[in-house]
Amino acid sequence: MLRGVTDLPPPPPPRRDWWRRLQRLPLSMILASVLLGLGIVQLTFQLGNSLYRTTTWSRDTQDTRARIQTLERDVQELQDAVQAAQTPERLRELARCRGWVGTSEQVVVSRAAPAPGTPTETCKTLRVP
């Protein structure tokens, strides 16, 4: 039988073995590896942050453009309403709603006519934005 040959696993390395292996590596290589790891973490964070800001900015830009279109449409409706309110036809219509009658017109009242003061279809107030 051979002396020193056994089926047992080798004994664990001494506690200072990791320190010896660490001393074999150049310090600059260790420092470069640590800095590289920190750089990768920072780059990943910056890419994620940029992606988040891009999506948020795009969504806010679309919302703002939609709001601008809505406001421009409202402004156009108001301008159209102001122009329509100044026409002689609209002024005559408003005078009729208040009960005014032209000098050459004859007043005829129907029994089925609505009660005085009840706004008809043309006399209802138009709500604008």
XYZ file of C-alpha atoms in Angstrom:
129
model
C 0.000 0.000 0.000
C 1.139 3.524 -0.799
C 1.909 5.814 1.983
C 0.198 9.207 1.986
C -2.407 8.208 -0.618
C -5.907 8.176 0.801
C -9.446 8.510 -0.404
C -9.994 11.478 1.854
C -10.291 14.971 0.262
C -7.303 17.238 0.668
C -7.290 19.438 3.734
C -8.745 22.940 3.317
C -6.220 25.604 2.407
C -4.925 27.720 5.225
C -6.845 30.881 6.051
C -4.156 33.141 4.648
C -4.310 31.482 1.239
C -6.803 34.044 -0.157
C -4.513 36.842 0.969
C -1.596 35.305 -0.897
C -3.686 34.964 -4.067
C -4.789 38.568 -3.709
C -1.213 39.709 -3.310
C -0.302 38.010 -6.566
C -2.739 40.217 -8.558
C -1.530 43.707 -9.357
C -3.338 46.373 -7.381
C -4.012 48.409 -10.505
C -5.893 45.458 -12.057
C -8.096 45.147 -8.986
C -8.779 48.863 -8.969
C -9.575 48.846 -12.699
C -12.018 45.952 -12.234
C -13.821 47.734 -9.408
C -14.030 50.954 -11.398
C -15.264 49.053 -14.447
C -18.007 47.453 -12.358
C -19.062 50.845 -10.980
C -19.028 52.295 -14.491
C -21.286 49.520 -15.758
C -23.728 50.145 -12.909
C -23.732 53.896 -13.578
C -24.182 53.393 -17.339
C -27.117 51.052 -16.743
C -28.749 53.588 -14.434
C -28.206 56.453 -16.890
C -29.674 54.454 -19.790
C -32.728 53.534 -17.726
C -33.184 57.127 -16.592
C -32.851 58.439 -20.162
C -35.391 55.910 -21.413
C -37.835 56.894 -18.658
C -37.403 60.615 -19.390
C -37.862 60.040 -23.129
C -41.146 58.179 -22.669
C -42.407 60.733 -20.140
C -41.458 63.651 -22.394
C -43.138 62.041 -25.421
C -46.353 61.406 -23.484
C -46.411 64.963 -22.090
C -45.739 66.395 -25.551
C -48.654 64.441 -27.047
C -50.961 65.561 -24.215
C -49.913 69.180 -24.701
C -50.455 69.025 -28.468
C -53.929 67.538 -27.965
C -54.768 70.290 -25.467
C -53.501 72.958 -27.893
C -55.723 71.564 -30.674
C -58.714 71.609 -28.327
C -58.022 75.211 -27.324
C -57.536 76.296 -30.939
C -60.873 74.684 -31.839
C -62.529 76.491 -28.901
C -61.035 79.826 -29.992
C -62.326 79.285 -33.530
C -65.820 78.492 -32.209
C -65.789 81.638 -30.078
C -64.660 83.772 -33.007
C -67.420 82.273 -35.161
C -69.971 82.958 -32.409
C -68.829 86.589 -32.098
C -69.103 87.084 -35.865
C -72.537 85.419 -35.974
C -73.803 87.553 -33.085
C -73.019 90.762 -34.959
C -75.002 89.961 -38.122
C -78.316 91.799 -38.672
C -80.179 88.485 -39.036
C -79.042 87.327 -35.591
C -79.929 90.689 -34.041
C -83.429 90.497 -35.573
C -83.787 86.955 -34.245
C -82.814 88.071 -30.740
C -85.299 90.985 -30.923
C -88.079 88.543 -31.894
C -87.146 86.334 -28.923
C -87.742 89.332 -26.663
C -91.125 90.033 -28.233
C -90.317 92.838 -30.681
C -92.322 92.970 -33.887
C -91.498 94.845 -37.083
C -93.548 97.941 -37.999
C -94.947 96.357 -41.152
C -95.755 93.000 -39.491
C -99.056 91.821 -38.075
C -99.135 89.926 -34.744
C -101.038 86.635 -34.829
C -101.165 84.510 -31.682
C -101.979 80.820 -31.903
C -103.774 78.938 -29.154
C -100.999 76.292 -29.258
C -98.302 78.916 -28.842
C -95.940 78.439 -25.898
C -96.442 80.569 -22.822
C -94.711 83.964 -22.831
C -91.186 83.814 -21.474
C -90.662 80.200 -22.566
C -87.617 80.053 -24.832
C -88.236 78.462 -28.199
C -85.709 76.502 -30.258
C -84.173 79.627 -31.770
C -84.259 81.614 -28.534
C -82.351 79.166 -26.340
C -79.030 80.346 -25.054
C -76.123 78.825 -26.916
C -73.329 77.625 -24.654
C -69.897 78.142 -26.115
C -66.637 76.840 -24.700
